[in-house]
CSV table of C-alpha atoms in Angstrom, one decimal:
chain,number,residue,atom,x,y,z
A,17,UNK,CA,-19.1,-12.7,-29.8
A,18,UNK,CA,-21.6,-14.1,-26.8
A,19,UNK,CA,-21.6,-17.7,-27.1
A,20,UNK,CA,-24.5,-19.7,-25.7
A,21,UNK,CA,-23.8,-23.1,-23.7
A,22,UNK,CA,-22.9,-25.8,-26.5
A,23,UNK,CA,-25.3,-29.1,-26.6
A,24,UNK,CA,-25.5,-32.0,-24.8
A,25,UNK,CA,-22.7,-34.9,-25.3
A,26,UNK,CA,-25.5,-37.3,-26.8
A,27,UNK,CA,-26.6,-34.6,-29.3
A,28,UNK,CA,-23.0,-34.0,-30.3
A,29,UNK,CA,-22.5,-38.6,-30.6
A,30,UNK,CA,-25.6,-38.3,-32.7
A,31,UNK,CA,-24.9,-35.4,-35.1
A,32,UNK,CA,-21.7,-36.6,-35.4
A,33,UNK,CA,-23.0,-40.1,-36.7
A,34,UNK,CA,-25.3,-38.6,-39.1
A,35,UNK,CA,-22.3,-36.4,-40.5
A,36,UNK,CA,-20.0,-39.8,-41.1
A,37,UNK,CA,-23.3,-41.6,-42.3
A,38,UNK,CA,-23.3,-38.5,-45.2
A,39,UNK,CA,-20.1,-38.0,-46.2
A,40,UNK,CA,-19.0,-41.3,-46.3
A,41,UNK,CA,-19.5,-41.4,-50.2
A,42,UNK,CA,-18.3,-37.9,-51.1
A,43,UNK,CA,-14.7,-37.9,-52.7
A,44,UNK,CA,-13.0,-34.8,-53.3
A,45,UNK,CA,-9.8,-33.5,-55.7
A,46,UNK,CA,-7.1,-33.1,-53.7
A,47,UNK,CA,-4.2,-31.8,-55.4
A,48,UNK,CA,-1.9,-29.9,-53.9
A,49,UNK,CA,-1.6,-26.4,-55.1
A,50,UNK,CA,1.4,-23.9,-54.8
A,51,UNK,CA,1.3,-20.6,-52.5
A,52,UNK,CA,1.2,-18.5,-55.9
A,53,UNK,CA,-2.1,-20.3,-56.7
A,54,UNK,CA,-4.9,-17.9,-58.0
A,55,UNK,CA,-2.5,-14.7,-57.9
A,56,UNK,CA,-4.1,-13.3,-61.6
A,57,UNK,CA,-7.4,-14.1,-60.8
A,58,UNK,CA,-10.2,-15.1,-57.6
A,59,UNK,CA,-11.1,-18.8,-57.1
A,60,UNK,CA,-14.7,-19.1,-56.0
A,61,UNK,CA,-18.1,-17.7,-56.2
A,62,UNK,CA,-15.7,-14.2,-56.7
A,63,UNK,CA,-14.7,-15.7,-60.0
A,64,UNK,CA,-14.9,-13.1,-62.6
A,65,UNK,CA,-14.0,-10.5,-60.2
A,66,UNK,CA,-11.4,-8.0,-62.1
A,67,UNK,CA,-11.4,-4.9,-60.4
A,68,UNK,CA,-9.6,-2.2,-62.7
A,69,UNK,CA,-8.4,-4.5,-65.0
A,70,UNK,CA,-5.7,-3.2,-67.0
A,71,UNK,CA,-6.5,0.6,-66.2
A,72,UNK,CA,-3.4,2.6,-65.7
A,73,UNK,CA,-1.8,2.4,-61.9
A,74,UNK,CA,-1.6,5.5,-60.0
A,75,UNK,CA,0.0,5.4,-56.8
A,76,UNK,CA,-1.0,7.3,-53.9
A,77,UNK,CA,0.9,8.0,-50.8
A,78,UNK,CA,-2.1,10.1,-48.7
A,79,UNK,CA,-5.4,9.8,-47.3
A,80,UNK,CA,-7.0,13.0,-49.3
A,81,UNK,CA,-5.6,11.6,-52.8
A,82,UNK,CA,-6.3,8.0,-52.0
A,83,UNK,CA,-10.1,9.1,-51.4
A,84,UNK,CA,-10.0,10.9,-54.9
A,85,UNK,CA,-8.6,8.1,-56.4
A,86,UNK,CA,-11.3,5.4,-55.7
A,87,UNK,CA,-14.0,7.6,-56.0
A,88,UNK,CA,-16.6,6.8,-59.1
A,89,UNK,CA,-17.3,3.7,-61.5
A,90,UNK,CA,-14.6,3.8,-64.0
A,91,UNK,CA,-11.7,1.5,-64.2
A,92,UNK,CA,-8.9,1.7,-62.0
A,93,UNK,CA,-5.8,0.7,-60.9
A,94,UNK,CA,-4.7,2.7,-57.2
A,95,UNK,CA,-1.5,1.8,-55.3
A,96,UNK,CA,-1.1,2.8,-51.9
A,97,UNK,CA,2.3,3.2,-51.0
A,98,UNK,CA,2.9,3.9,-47.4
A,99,UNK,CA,0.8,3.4,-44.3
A,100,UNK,CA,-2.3,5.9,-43.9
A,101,UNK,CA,-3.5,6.7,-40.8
A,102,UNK,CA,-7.8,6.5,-41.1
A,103,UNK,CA,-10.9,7.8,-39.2
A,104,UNK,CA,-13.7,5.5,-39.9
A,105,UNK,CA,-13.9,4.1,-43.9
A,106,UNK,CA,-13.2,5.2,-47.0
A,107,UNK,CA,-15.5,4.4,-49.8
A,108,UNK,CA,-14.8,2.4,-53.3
A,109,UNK,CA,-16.2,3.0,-56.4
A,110,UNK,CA,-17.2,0.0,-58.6
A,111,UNK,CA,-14.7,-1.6,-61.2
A,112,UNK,CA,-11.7,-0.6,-58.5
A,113,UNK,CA,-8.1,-2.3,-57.9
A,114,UNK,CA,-6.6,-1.5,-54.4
A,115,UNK,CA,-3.7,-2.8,-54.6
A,116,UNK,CA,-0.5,-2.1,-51.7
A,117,UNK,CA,2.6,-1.8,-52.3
A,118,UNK,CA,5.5,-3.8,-51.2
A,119,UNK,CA,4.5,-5.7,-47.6
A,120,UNK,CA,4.0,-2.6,-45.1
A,121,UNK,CA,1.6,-0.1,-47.0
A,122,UNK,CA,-2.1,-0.4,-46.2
A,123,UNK,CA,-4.3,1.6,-43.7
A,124,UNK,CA,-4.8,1.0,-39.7
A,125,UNK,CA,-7.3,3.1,-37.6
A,126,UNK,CA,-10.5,2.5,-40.0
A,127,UNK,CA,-11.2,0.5,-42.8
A,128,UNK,CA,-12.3,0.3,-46.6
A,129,UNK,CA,-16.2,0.1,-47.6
A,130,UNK,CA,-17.7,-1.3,-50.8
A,131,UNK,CA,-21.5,-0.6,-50.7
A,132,UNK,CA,-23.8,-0.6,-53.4
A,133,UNK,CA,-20.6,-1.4,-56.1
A,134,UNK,CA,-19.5,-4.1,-58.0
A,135,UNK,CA,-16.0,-6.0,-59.1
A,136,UNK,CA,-13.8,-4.8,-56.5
A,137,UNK,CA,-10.1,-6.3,-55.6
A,138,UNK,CA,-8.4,-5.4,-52.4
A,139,UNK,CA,-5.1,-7.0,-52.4
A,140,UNK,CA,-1.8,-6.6,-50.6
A,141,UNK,CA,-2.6,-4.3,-47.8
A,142,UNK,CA,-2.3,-4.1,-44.1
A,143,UNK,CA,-5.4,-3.4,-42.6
A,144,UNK,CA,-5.3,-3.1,-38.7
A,145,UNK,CA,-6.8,-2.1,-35.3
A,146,UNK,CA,-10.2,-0.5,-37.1
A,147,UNK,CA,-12.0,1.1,-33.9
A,148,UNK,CA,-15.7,0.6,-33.6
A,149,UNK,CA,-17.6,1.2,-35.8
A,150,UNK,CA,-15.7,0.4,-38.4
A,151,UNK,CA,-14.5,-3.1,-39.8
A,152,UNK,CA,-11.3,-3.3,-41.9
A,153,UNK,CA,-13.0,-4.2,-45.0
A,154,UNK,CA,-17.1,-3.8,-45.0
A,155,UNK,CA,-18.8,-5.3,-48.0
A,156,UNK,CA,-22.1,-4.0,-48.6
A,157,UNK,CA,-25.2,-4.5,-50.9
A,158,UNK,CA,-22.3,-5.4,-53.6
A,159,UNK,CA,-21.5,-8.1,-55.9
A,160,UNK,CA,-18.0,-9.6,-57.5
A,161,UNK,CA,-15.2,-8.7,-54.8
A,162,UNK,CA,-12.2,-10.3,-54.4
A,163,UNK,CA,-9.7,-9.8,-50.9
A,164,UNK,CA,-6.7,-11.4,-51.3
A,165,UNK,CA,-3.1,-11.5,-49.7
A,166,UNK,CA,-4.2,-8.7,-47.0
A,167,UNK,CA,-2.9,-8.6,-43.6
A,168,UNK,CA,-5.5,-7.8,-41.1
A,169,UNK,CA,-4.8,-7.6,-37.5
A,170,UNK,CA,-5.7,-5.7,-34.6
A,171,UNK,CA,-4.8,-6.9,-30.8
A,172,UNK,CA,-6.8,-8.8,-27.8
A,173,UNK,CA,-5.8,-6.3,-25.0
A,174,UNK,CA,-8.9,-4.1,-25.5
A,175,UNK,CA,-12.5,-4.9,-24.8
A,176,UNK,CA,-13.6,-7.2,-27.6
A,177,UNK,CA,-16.1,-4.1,-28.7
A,178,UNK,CA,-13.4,-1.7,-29.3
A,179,UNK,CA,-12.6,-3.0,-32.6
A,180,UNK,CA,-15.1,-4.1,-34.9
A,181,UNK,CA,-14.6,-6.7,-37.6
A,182,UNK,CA,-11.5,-7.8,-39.7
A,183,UNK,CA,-13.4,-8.6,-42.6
A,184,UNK,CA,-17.5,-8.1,-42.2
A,185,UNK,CA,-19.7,-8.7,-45.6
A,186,UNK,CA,-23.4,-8.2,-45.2
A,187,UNK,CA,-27.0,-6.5,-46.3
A,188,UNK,CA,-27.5,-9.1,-49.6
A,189,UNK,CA,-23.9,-9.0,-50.7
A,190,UNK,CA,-23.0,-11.6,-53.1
A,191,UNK,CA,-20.0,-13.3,-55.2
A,192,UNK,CA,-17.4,-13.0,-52.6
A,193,UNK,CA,-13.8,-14.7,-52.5
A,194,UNK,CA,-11.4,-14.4,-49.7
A,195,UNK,CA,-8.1,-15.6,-50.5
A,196,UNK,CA,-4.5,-16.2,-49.0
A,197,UNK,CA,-4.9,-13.4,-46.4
A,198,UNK,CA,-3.9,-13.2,-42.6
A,199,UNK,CA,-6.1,-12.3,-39.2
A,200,UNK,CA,-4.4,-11.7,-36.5
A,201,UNK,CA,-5.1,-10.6,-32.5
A,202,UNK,CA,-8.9,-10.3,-32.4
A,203,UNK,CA,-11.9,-11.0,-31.0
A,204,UNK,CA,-14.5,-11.3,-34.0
A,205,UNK,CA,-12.7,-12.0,-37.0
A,206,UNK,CA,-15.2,-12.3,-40.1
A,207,UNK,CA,-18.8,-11.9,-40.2
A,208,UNK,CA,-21.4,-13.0,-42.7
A,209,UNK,CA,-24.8,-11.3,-42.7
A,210,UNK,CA,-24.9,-9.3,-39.7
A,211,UNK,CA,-28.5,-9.7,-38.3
A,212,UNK,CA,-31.0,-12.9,-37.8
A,213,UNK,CA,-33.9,-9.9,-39.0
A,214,UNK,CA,-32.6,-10.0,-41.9
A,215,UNK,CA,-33.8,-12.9,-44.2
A,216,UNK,CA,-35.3,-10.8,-47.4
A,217,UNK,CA,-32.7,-9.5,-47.9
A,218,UNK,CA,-29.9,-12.1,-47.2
A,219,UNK,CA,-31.6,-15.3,-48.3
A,220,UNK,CA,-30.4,-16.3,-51.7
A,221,UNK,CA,-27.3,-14.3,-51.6
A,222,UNK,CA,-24.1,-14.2,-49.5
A,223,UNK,CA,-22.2,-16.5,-51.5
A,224,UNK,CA,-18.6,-16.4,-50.0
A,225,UNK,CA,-15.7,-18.5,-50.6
A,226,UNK,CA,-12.6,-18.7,-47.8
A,227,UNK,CA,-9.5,-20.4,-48.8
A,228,UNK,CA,-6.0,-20.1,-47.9
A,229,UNK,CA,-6.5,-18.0,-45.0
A,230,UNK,CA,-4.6,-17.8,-42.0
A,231,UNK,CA,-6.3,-16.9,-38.8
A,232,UNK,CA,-4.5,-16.6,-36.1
A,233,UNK,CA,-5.3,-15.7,-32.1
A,234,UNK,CA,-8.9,-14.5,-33.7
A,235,UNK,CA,-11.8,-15.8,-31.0
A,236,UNK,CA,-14.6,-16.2,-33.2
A,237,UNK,CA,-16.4,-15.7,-36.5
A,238,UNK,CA,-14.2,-17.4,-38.7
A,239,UNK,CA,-16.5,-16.8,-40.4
A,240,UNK,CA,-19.5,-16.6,-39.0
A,241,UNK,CA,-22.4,-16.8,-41.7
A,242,UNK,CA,-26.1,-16.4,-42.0
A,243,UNK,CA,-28.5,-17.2,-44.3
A,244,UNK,CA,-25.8,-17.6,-47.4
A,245,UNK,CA,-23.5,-19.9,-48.7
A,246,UNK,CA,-20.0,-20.7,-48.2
A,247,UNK,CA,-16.8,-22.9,-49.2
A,248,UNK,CA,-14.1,-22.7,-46.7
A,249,UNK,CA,-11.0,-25.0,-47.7
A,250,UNK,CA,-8.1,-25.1,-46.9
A,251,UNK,CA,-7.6,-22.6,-44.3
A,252,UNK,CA,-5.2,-22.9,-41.4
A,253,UNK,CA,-7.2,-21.6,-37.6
A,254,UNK,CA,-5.0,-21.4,-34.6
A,255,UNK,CA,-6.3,-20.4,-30.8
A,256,UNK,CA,-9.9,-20.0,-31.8
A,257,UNK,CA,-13.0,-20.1,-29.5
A,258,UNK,CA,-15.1,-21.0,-31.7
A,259,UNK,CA,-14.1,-21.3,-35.6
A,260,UNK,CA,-16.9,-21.6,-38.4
A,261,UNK,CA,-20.1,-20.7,-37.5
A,262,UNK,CA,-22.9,-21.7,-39.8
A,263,UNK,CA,-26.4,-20.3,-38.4
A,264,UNK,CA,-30.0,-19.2,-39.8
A,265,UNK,CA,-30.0,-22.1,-42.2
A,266,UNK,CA,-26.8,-21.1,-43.8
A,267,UNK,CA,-25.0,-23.9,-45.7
A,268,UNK,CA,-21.2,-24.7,-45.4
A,269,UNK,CA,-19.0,-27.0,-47.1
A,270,UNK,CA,-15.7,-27.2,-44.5
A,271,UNK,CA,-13.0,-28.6,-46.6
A,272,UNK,CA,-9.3,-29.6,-45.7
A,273,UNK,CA,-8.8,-27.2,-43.0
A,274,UNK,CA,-6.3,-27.4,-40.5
A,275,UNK,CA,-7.2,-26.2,-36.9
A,276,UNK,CA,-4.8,-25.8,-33.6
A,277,UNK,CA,-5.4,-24.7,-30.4
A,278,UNK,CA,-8.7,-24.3,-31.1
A,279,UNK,CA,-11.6,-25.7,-28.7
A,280,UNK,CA,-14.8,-25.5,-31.4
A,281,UNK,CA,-14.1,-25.9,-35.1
A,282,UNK,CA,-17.3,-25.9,-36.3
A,283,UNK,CA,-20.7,-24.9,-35.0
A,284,UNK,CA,-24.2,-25.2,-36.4
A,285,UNK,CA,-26.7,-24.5,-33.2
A,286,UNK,CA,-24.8,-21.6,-31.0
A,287,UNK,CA,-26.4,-17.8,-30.8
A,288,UNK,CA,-29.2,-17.9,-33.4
A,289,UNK,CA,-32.6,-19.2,-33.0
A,290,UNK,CA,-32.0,-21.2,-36.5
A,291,UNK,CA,-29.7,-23.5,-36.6
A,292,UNK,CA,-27.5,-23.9,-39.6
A,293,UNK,CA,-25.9,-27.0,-41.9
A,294,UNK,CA,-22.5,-27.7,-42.3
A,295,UNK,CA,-20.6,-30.9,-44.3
A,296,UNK,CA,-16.8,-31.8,-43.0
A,297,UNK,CA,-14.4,-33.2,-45.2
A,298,UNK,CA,-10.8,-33.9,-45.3
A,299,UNK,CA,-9.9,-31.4,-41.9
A,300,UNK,CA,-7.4,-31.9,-39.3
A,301,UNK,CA,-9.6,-30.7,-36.3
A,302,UNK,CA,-5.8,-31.0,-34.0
A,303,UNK,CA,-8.3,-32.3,-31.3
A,304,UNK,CA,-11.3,-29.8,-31.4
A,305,UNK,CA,-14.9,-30.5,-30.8
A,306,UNK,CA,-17.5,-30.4,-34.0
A,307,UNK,CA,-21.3,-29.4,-33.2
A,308,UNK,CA,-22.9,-30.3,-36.3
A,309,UNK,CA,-26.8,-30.6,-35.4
A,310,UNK,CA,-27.6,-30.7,-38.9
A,311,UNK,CA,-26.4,-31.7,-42.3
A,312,UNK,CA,-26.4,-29.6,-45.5
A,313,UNK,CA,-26.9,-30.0,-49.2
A,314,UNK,CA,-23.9,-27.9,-50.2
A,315,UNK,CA,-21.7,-31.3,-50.9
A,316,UNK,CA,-20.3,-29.9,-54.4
A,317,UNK,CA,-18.6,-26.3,-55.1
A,318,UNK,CA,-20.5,-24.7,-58.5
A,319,UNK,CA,-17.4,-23.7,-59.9
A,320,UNK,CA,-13.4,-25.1,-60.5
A,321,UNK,CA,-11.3,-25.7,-57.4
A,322,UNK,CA,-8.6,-27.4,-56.3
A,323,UNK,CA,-8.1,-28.6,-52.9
A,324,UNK,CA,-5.3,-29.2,-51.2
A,325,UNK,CA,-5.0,-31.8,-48.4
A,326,UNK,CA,-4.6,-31.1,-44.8
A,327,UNK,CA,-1.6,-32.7,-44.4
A,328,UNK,CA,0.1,-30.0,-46.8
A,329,UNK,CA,-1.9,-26.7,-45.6
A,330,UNK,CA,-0.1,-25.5,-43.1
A,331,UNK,CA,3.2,-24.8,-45.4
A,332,UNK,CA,1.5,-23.9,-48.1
A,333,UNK,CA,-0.6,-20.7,-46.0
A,334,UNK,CA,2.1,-19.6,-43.6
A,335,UNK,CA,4.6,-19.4,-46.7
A,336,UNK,CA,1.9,-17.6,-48.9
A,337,UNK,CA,-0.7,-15.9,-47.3
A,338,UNK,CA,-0.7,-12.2,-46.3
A,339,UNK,CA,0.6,-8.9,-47.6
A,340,UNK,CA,3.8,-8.6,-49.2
A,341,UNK,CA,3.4,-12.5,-50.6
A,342,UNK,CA,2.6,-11.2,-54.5
């Protein structure tokens, strides 16, 4: 992702005294939470999110039956055993579990797409290098969607075009939690709402929670959101660019994070003509820069968390997070 120069020093001293003037009062629970956290169910605006429920499994070892599998609304449960080579995506149907198994079965080449669906769960795969156009996982005009313990990863030797996104959710999508996975070797890592044109339809929606993630040697966009809302806590970024992105009046809450190696953390005023808001609580930063030009409302999660502190994250995600973890 083009970056545009970052703002002066004495915006940075100031923003960064409004953000301690704003926090200052706002406590948070921080109880430390086990790796198997949140392995029956999502955490976050994806609460409710059950996929194919109970439906029985049926496991699937190529690309022509996985595709026969997923397709249409009704409930179910589809293993992929094995890894299947992909050209472009593959589309789910609504009420849909994908589900790998054991810690090597997933997809690399393309990626899954959930458009116009709801109450999706894509768990336990590895997803990698998914050439342009496609992202690993596109969300799409869809509600209810859980990701968790996936292993996404691609490599930095290429043109930062030649893949697109890990992880890309977008066009109104809503009810979103990202949980416990891994991102590895890439340039744009997870993006929010993927135009500034495109306020009807994005404003009141994208509501995405990140926690637990691992991102590691990703440049940018983690995430990068317009427009929406989001929760990240308790994610662990190393050898980022730049790290969350909040942008077109999105809000983000940024919550017990750990960052390494990493020369932005946060960013409210880069590439968009609207800035966005962010609120910092609890984070390591490992000696990154914060450019916080404007603080948000979104102080308080709608919905029953637990938080971890940041002395205890990194253990917790590189022990738990990723495919081959549930």
């Amino acid at each position: 992702m083009r970056t545009h120069p970052p703002r002066t020093q004495t915006q940075r001293s100031v923003a960064a005294a409004a953000v301690a003037t704003a926090l200052a009062a706002v406590a948070v629970l921080t109880v430390p939470q086990s790796a198997g956290a949140a392995e029956n169910a999502p955490v976050g605006f994806g609460a409710g999110t059950t996929g194919g429920g109970s439906a029985t499994p049926v496991t699937v070892t190529t690309l022509a039956a996985f595709r026969t599998a997923v397709t249409g609304n009704a409930a179910k449960v589809v293993r992929v055993s094995g890894l299947i080579t992909l050209s472009g995506q593959v589309d789910l149907g609504s009420n849909t579990t994908v589900l790998g198994v054991g810690s090597s079965s997933g997809f690399t080449g393309g990626g899954l797409r959930i458009k116009e669906e709801t109450n999706v769960v894509v768990r336990n795969l590895n997803i990698s290098k998914p050439l342009a156009p496609s992202d690993g996982v596109t969300v799409q005009e869809s509600t209810k969607v859980w990701i968790d313990h996936n292993s996404f990863s691609a490599d930095r030797t290429h043109d930062k075009d030649y893949y697109d996104g890990l992880l890309d959710i977008n066009h109104g999508s809503d009810n979103v939690t990202v949980s416990w996975n891994t991102f590895k070797d890439h340039f744009k890592g997870s993006l929010v709402g993927h135009s500034d044109n495109n306020t009807s339809e994005d404003t009141g929606h994208l509501k995405v929670t990140y926690h637990h993630n691992h991102f590691n040697n990703v440049y940018s966009r983690i995430p990068s959101l317009r427009f929406g809302t989001g929760h990240f806590y308790d994610n662990y970024v190393q050898g980022a660019e730049t790290a969350v992105h909040s942008r077109m009046g999105a809000q983000m809450l940024v919550e017990n994070n750990v960052f390494r190696s990493t020369l932005v953390a946060v960013t409210t005023n880069r590439s968009s003509d609207v800035d966005g808001y962010a609120n910092l609580r609890g984070n390591d930063l490992g000696g990154a820069a914060t450019e916080v030009s404007r603080v948000g409302t979104f102080t308080t999660a709608p919905y029953s968390y637990t938080a971890e502190p940041a002395s205890t994250v990194v253990a917790s995600v590189t022990s738990g997070a990723g495919a081959g973890k549930i």
